[in-house]
Short mmCIF file of C-alpha atoms and ligand atoms in Angstrom, two decimals:
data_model
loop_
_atom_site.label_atom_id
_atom_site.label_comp_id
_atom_site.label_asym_id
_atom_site.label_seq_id
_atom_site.Cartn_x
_atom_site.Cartn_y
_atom_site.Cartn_z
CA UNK L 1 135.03 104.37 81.41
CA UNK L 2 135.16 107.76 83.18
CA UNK L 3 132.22 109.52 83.66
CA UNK L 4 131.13 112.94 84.83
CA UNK L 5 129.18 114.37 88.07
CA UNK L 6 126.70 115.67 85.23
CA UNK L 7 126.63 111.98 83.80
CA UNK L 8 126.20 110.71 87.29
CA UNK L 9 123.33 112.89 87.94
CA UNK L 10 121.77 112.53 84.32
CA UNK L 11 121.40 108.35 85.39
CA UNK L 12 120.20 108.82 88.55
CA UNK L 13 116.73 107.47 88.14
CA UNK L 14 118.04 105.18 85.47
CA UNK L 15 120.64 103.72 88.09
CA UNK L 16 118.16 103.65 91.11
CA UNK L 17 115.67 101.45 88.86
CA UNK L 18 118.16 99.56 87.79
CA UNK L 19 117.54 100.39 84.34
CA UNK L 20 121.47 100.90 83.01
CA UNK L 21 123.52 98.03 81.90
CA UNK L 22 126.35 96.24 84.09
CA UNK L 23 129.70 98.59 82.14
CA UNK L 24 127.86 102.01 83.02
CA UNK L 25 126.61 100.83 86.68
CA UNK L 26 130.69 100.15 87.22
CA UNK L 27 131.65 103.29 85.70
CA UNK L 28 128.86 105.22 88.24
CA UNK L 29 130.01 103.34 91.19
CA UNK L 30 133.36 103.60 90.77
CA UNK L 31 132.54 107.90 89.99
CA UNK L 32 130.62 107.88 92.99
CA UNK L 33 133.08 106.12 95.36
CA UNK L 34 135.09 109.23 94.83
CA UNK L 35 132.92 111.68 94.54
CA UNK L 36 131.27 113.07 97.80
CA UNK L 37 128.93 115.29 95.87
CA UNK L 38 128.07 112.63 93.89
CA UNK L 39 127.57 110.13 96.62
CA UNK L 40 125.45 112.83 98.71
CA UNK L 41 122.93 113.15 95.64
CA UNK L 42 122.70 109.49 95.30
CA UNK L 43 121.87 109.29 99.10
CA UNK L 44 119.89 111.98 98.96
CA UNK L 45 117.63 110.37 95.78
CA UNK L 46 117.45 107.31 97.37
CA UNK L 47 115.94 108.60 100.76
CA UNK L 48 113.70 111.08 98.94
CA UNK L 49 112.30 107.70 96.72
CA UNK L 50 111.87 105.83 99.77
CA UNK L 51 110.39 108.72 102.15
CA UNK L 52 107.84 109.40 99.59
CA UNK L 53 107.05 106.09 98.83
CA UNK L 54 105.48 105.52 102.13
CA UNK L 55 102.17 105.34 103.17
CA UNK L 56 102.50 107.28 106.07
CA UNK L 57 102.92 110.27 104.54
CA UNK L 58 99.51 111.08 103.16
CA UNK L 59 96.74 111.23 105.53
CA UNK L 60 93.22 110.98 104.64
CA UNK L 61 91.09 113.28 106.43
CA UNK L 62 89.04 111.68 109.61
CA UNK L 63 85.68 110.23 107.70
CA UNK L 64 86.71 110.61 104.18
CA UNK L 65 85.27 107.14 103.39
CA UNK L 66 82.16 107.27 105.11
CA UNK L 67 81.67 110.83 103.57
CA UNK L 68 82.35 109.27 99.88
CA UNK L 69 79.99 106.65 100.57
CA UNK L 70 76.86 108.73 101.16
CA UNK L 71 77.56 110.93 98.50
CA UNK L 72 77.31 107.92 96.16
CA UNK L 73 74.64 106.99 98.06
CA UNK L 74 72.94 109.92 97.82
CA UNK L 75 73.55 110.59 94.11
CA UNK L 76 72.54 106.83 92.47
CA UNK L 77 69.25 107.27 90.57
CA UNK L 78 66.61 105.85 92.17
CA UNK L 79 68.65 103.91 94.86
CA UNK L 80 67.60 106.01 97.66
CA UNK L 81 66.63 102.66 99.03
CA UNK L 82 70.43 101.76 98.82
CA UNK L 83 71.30 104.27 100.43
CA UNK L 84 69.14 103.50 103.26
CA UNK L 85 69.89 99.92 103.68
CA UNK L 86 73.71 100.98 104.55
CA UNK L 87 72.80 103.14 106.75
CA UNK L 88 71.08 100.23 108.39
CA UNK L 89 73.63 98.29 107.70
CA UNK L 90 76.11 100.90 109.77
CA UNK L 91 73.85 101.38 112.76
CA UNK L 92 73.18 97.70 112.62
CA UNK L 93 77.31 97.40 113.01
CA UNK L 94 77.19 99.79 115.90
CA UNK L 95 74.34 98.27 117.46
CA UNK L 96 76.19 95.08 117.74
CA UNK L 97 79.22 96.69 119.73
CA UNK L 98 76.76 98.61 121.87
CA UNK L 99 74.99 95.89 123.03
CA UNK L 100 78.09 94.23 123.54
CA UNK L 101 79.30 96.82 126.06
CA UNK L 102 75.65 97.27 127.47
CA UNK L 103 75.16 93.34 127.54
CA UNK L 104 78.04 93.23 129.89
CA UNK L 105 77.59 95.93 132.30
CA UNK L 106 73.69 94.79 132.15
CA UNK L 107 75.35 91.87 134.37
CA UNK L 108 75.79 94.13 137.53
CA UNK L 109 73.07 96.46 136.98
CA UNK L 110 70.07 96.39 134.84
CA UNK L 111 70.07 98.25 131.05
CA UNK L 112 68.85 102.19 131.55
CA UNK L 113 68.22 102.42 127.90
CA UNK L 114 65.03 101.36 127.35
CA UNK L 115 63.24 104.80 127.90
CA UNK L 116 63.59 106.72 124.88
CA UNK L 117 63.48 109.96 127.20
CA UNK L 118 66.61 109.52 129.16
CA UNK L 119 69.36 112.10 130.00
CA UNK L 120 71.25 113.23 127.21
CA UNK L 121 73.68 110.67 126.78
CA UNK L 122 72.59 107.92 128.82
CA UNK L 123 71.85 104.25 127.80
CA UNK L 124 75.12 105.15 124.82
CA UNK L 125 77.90 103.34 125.44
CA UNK L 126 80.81 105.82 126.51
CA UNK L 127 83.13 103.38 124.48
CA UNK L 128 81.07 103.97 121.02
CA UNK L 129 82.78 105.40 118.15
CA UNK L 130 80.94 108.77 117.57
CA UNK L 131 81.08 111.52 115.23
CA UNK L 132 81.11 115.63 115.92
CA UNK L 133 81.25 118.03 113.37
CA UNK L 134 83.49 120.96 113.91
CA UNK L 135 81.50 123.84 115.79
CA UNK L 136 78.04 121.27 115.54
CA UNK L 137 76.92 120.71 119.12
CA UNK L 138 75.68 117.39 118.87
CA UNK L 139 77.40 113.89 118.33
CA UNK L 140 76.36 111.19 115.54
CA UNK L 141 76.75 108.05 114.23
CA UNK L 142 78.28 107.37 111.44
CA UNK L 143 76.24 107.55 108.67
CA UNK L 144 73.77 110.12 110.31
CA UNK L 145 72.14 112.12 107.50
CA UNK L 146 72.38 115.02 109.87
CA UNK L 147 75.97 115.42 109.67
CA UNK L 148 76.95 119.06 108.51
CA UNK L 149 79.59 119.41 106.20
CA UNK L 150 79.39 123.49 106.51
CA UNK L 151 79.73 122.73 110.24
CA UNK L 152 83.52 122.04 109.40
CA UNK L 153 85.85 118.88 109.93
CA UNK L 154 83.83 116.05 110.99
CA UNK L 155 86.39 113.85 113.93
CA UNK L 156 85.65 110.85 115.68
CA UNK L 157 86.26 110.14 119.40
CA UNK L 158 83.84 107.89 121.66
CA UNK L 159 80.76 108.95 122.87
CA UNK L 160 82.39 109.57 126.19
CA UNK L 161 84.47 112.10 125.31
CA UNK L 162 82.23 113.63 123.23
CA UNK L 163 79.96 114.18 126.17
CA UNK L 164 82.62 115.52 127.86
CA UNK L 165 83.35 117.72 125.49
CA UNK L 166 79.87 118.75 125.83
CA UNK L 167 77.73 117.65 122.62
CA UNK L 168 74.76 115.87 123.19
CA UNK L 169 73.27 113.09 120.90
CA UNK L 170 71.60 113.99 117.94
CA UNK L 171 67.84 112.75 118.07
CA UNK L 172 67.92 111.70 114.67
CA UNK L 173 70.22 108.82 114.63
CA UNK L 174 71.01 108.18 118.65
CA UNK L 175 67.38 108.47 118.93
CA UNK L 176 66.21 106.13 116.74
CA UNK L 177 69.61 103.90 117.88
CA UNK L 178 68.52 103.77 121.19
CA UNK L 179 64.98 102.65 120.66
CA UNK L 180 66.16 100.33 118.91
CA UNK L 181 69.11 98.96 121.20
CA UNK L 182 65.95 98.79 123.66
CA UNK L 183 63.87 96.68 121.41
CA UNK L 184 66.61 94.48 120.60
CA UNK L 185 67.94 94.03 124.00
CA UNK L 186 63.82 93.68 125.23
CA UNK L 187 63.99 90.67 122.54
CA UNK L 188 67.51 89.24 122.46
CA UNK L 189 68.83 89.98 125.26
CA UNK L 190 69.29 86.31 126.30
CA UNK L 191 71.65 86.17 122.91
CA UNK L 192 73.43 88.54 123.59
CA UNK L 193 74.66 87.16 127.30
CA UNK L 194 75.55 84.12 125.58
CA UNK L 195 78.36 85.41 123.35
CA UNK M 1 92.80 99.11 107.34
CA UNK M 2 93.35 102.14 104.77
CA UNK M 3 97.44 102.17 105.65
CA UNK M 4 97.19 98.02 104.23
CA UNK M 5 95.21 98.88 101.49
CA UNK M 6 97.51 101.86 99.95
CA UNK M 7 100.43 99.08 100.43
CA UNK M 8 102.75 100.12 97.56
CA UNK M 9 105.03 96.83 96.97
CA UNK M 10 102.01 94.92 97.13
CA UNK M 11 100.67 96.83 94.61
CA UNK M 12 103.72 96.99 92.32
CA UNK M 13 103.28 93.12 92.39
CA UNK M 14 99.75 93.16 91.87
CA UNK M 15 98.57 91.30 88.80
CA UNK M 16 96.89 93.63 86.22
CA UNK M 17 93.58 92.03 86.06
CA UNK M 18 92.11 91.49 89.46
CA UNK M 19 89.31 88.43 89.16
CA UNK M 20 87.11 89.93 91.82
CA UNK M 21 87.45 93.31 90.32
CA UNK M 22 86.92 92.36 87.11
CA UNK M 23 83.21 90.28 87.74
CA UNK M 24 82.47 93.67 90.24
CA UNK M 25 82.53 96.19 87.31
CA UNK M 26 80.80 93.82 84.77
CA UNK M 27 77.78 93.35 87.51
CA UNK M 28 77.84 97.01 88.06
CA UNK M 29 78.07 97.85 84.05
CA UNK M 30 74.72 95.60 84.26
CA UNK M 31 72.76 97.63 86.53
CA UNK M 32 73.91 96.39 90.53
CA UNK M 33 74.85 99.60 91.23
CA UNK M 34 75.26 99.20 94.96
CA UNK M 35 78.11 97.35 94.69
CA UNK M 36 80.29 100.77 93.06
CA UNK M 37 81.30 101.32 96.77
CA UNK M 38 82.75 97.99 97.19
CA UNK M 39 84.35 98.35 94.07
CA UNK M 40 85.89 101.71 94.60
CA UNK M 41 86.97 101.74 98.26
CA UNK M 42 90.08 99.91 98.04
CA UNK M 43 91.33 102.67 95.70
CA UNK M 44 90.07 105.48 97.94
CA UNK M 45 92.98 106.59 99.32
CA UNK M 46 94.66 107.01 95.97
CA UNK M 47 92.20 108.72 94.45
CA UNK M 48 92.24 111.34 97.54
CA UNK M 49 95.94 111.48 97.45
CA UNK M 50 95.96 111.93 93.51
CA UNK M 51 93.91 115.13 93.76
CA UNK M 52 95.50 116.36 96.83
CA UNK M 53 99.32 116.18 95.58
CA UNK M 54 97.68 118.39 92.65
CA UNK M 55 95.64 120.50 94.72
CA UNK M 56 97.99 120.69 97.82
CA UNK M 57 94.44 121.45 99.99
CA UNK M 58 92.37 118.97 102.02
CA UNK M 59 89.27 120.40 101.65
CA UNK M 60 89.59 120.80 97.15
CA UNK M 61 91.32 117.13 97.73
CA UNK M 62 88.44 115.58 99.17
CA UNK M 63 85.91 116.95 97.07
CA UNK M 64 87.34 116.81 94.14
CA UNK M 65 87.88 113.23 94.91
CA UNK M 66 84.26 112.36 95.49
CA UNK M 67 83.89 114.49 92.08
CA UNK M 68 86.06 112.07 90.42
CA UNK M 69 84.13 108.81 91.93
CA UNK M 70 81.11 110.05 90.95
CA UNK M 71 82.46 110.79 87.74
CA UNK M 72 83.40 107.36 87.26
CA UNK M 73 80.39 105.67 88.32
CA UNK M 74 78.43 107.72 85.54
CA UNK M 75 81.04 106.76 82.96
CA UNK M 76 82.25 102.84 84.20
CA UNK M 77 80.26 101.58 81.37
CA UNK M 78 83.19 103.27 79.29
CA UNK M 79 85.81 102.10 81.42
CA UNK M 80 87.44 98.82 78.77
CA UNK M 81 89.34 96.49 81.05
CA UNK M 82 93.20 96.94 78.72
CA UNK M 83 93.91 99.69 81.19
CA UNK M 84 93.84 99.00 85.03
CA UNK M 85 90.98 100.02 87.08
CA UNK M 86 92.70 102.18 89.72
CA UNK M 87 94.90 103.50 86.60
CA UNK M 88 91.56 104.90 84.90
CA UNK M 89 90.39 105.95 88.74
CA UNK M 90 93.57 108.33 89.23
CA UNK M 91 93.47 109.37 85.84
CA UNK M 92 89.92 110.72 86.27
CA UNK M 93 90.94 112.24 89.93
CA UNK M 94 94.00 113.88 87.77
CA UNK M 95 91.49 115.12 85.07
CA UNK M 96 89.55 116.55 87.66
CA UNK M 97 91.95 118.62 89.70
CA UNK M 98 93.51 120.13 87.41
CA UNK M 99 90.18 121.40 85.99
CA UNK M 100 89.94 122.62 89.48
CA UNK M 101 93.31 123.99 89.87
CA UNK M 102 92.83 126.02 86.59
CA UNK M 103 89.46 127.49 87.91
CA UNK M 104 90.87 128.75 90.39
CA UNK M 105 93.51 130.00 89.64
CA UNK M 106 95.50 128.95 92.30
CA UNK M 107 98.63 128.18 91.33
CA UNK M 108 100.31 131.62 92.14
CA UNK M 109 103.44 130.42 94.61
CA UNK M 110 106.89 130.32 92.75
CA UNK M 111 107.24 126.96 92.44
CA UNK M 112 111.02 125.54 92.53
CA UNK M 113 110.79 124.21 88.99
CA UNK M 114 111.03 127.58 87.36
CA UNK M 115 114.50 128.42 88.15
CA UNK M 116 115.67 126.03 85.09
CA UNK M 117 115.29 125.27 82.08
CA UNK M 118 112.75 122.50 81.44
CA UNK M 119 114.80 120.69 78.61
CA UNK M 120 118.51 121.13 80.03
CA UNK M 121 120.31 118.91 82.51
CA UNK M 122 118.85 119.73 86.04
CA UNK M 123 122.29 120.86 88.43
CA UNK M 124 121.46 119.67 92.03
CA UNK M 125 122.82 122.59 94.11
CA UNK M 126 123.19 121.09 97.80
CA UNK M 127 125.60 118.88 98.35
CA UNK M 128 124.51 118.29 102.44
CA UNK M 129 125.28 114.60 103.63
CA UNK M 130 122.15 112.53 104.08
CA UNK M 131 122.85 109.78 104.22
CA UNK M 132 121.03 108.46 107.36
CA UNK M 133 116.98 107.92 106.74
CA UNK M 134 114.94 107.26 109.79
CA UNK M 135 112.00 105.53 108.48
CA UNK M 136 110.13 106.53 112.30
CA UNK M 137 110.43 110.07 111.39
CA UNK M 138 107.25 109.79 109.13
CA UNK M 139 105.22 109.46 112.40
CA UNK M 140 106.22 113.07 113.16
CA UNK M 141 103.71 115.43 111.51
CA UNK M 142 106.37 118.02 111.48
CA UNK M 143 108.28 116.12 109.35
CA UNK M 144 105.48 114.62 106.96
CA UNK M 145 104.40 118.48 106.90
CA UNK M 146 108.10 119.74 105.46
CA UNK M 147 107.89 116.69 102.93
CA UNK M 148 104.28 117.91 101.74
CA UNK M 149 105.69 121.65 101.90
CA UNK M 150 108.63 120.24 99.80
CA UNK M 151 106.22 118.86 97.22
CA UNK M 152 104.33 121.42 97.14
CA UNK M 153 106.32 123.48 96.04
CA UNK M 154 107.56 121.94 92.79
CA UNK M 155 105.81 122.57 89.67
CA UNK M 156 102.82 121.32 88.92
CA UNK M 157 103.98 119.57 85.67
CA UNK M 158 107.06 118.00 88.32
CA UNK M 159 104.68 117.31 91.39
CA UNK M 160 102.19 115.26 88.45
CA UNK M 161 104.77 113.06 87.22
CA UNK M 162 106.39 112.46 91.08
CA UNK M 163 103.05 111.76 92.40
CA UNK M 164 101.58 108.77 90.49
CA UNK M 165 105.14 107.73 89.55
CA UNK M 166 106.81 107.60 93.22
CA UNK M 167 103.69 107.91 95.68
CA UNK M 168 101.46 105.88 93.75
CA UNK M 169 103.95 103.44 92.65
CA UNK M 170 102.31 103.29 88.81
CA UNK M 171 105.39 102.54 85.68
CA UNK M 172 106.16 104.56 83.72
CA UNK M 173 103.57 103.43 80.76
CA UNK M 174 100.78 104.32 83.19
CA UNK M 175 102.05 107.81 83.81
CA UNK M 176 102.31 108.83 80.77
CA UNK M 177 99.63 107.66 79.72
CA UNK M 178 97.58 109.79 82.68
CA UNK M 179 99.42 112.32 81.59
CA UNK M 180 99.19 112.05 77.74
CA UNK M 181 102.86 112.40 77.69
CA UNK M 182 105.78 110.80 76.05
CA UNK M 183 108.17 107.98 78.33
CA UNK M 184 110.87 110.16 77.65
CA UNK M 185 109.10 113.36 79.37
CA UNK M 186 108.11 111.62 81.99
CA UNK M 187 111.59 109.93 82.74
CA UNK M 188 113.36 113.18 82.82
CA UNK M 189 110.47 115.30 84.68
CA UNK M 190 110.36 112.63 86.96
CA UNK M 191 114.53 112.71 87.72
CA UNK M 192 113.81 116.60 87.81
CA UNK M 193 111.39 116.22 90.55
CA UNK M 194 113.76 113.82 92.88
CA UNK M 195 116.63 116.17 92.41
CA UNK M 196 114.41 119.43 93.26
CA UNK M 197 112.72 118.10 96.35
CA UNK M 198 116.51 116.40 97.46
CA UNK M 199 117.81 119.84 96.79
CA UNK M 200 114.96 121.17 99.03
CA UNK M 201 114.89 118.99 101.68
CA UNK M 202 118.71 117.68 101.83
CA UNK M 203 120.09 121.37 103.89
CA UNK M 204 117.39 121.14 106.44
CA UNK M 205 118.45 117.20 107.29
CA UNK M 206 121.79 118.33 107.08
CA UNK M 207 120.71 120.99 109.86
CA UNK M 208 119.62 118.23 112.19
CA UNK M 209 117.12 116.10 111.19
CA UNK M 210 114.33 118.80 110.80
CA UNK M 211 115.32 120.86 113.38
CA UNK M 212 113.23 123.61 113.82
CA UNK M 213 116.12 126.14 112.99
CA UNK M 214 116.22 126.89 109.71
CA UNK M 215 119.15 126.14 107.57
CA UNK M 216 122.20 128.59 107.70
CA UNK M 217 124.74 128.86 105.14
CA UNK M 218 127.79 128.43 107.03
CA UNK M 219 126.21 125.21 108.53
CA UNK M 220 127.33 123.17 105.16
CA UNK M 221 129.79 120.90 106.22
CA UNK M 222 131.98 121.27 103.56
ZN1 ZN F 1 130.64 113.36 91.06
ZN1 ZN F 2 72.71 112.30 113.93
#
C-alpha cells in the first residue's frame, strides 16, 4: 500500500505508540525510507516525546516541599500541635547532623556552643543546610516560622556561606537550635562520640 | 530524591492501586490527618509541574499548587478509589490553574496553535534534520529554557493535553478524563502539540544544537 506524507504525518502518534497494525506500519516505513521530510518529522517526534518525557526538564523551585508542608501544617483545624511536632521533628533532623559535625571537631577543641550569647554564627556548623530568603538578612532552618515569603525566593546553601554572604542567624529557630544542641551535647555528648 | 520520585517508566508500570496508598487515605478519611503530607509528597512534583505547564510562571505554579493540595485535603473524603490518586491530584491542580489563568487574564501571547485550523490535518512546516538527541543537553538550562519557551507557547488547549499526556506520562483514558474530553480530541490535540513544538524547536537544532544564533532561512539544508 502507498501512502502519503499527509498519511504519514496523520499516524504519527499512532505509529510512535505502536498503536497501528503490522500492513500500515510496512506501508509507513517503507514511505518514510524514501521520504526525507517524512523521516525528519518522525525524528523530530520522536526526540520531542523523549526530551519532554524527562524529568530533568521541570525544576521545582528550591523549598517547594518544605513550603507545602507548613502550609498544610498551618491550615489543618486544630492540628497546630501537628504542625509543631514536625517542626521538631526537622530541627530534631538537623540537630543530629550538627552534632555530628560539632561531635567531631569537639575532639581537638572543646564545643563553643553552649553560651546562648555567642557571635553571630558561632557554635553552627558551617556545613549545615540553611535557608535565606531573597533580600531577608538572616539565615534559617528549615521549617523556621520566620521565613518570609514576601522577602522573595527562599535558597539553600550551608550556613557557611550564608555567613559569608553576610546573614546572620535568625534568633528564632538558630536560637532556640543552639540551646538546645548545648543541652543535648551537655547530656549526650558521650553518645554522640561513640557513633 | 524528587528526580526518583517523578520517574516516568516507573510510573507507567505502576499498578493502579497502590496498598500503602490506599490504607493512607482511608486513615486520613478517618480523621489522622497528619499523615496527608506523607500521602501527598510523592506526587508533589506533579502537581507543581501540572499547574506550571498551564500557568508557564513559578511563582502562580507554586501557589496554585499548594491551592490544589489544600484543596484536596478538604475534599479526600470525596476522592472514590476507581480513579488513581495522583490522577484526581493533577486533575484538581488542572482545575485550579486554569481558574487562575482565566482570572487573570493572562493568556495574551499568540500562541502557535492559532495559525490552523483546530479540526484539519496539522502540516508540519520544517523539514530541518534532527535526528541526533543528546539526552546531556537537558542539564543545560539554556536548553531546558527553549523547551519550556517552546511549550509555552502552544495553546493552552495543546500545552493541556501534551502535559499530562507526554510529561506526566498518564493514557490517554486519564487525560481525557482531566480534561472532560473525548479519546479522539485528545489523540489528535495531542499529535497537534508534538508536531507544533517539533516545528518550533526542529530549525534551531538544525542551527547547531541551540546555538545562540537564531535560525536563518538560508541555513535549511535543503
Ligand atoms: Zn513523506
Ligand atoms: Zn528562623
Amino acid at each position: 500500500m502507498v501512502i502519503s506524507c499527509e498519511q504519514v504525518w496523520q499516524e504519527i502518534s499512532n505509529y510512535l505508540e505502536n498503536e497501528v497494525d503490522p500492513s500500515l506500519r510496512a506501508s509507513i516505513e517503507e514511505h518514510v525510507r524514501g521520504c526525507k521530510r517524512c523521516t525528519a518529522v518522525l525524528d523530530g517526534t520522536r526526540n520531542i516525546i523523549q526530551l519532554y518525557g524527562d524529568d530533568r526538564l521541570f525544576q521545582v523551585p528550591m523549598g517547594y516541599g518544605w513550603r507545602l508542608r507548613r502550609r498544610l501544617a498551618d491550615y489543618m483545624p486544630g492540628r497546630r500541635g501537628t504542625a509543631y511536632g514536625w517542626l521538631i521533628a526537622v530541627a530534631a533532623l538537623g540537630l543530629f547532623t550538627a552534632t555530628l559535625g560539632l561531635a567531631r571537631s569537639a575532639a581537638s577543641a572543646p564545643p563553643t556552643a553552649r553560651s546562648e550569647h555567642a557571635q553571630p554564627g558561632k557554635g553552627i556548623p558551617s556545613g549545615l543546610t540553611v535557608l535565606v530568603a531573597g533580600h531577608g538578612k538572616l539565615f534559617h532552618i528549615a521549617g523556621c516560622t520566620f521565613i518570609h515569603e514576601k522577602d522573595g525566593p527562599v535558597r539553600s546553601m550551608t550556613a557557611g556561606e550564608a555567613i559569608k554572604e553576610g546573614y546572620t542567624p535568625c534568633t528564632r529557630c538558630l536560637g532556640e537550635y543552639l540551646s538546645r544542641l548545648a543541652n543535648l551535647l551537655r547530656k549526650q555528648a558521650w553518645a554522640v562520640l561513640l557513633l | 530524591m524528587a528526580m526518583l520520585e517523578g520517574a516516568s517508566s516507573v510510573d507507567r508500570l505502576a499498578p493502579k492501586v497502590d496498598a500503602h496508598e490506599e490504607s493512607l487515605i482511608r486513615r486520613i478519611q478517618n480523621g489522622e490527618q497528619e499523615l496527608f503530607y506523607e500521602l501527598v509528597k510523592p506526587h508533589e512534583r506533579r502537581v507543581y509541574t501540572a499547574a506550571f505547564a498551564i500557568l508557564r510562571n513559578p511563582a502562580d505554579a507554586e501557589e496554585v499548587a499548594q491551592e490544589a493540595m489544600l484543596k484536596a485535603f478538604t475534599h479526600l473524603k470525596q476522592f472514590r478509589a476507581e480513579a488513581r490518586f495522583s490522577t484526581w491530584l493533577i486533575q484538581i491542580a488542572v482545575n485550579e490553574a486554569r481558574m487562575r489563568l482565566r482570572k487573570d487574564h493572562s493568556e495574551v501571547m499568540e500562541p502557535i496553535g492559532e495559525r490552523q485550523d483546530d479540526e484539519g490535518t496539522y502540516t508540519p512546516r520544517e523539514f530541518a534534520d534532527w535526528r541526533e538527541l543528546p539526552s546531556e543537553a537537558l542539564e543545560r538550562s539554556e536548553i531546558r529554557q527553549l523547551l519550556l519557551e517552546a511549550l509555552a507557547s502552544l495553546k493552552s488547549k495543546y500545552r493541556e493535553v501534551f502535559v499530562l499526556r507526554d510529561i506526566h506520562h498518564l493514557s490517554i483514558e486519564e487525560v481525557a478524563a482531566i480534561l472532560e474530553i473525548s479519546r479522539a480530541s485528545v489523540k489528535t490535540r495531542l499529535l497537534r502539540a508534538r508536531l507544533m513544538l517539533r516545528d518550533f524547536l526542529a530549525p534551531r537544532v538544525a542551527a547547531g544544537w541551540f546555538g545562540r544564533e537564531p535560525f536563518q532561512k538560508g541555513n535549511k539544508p535543503w
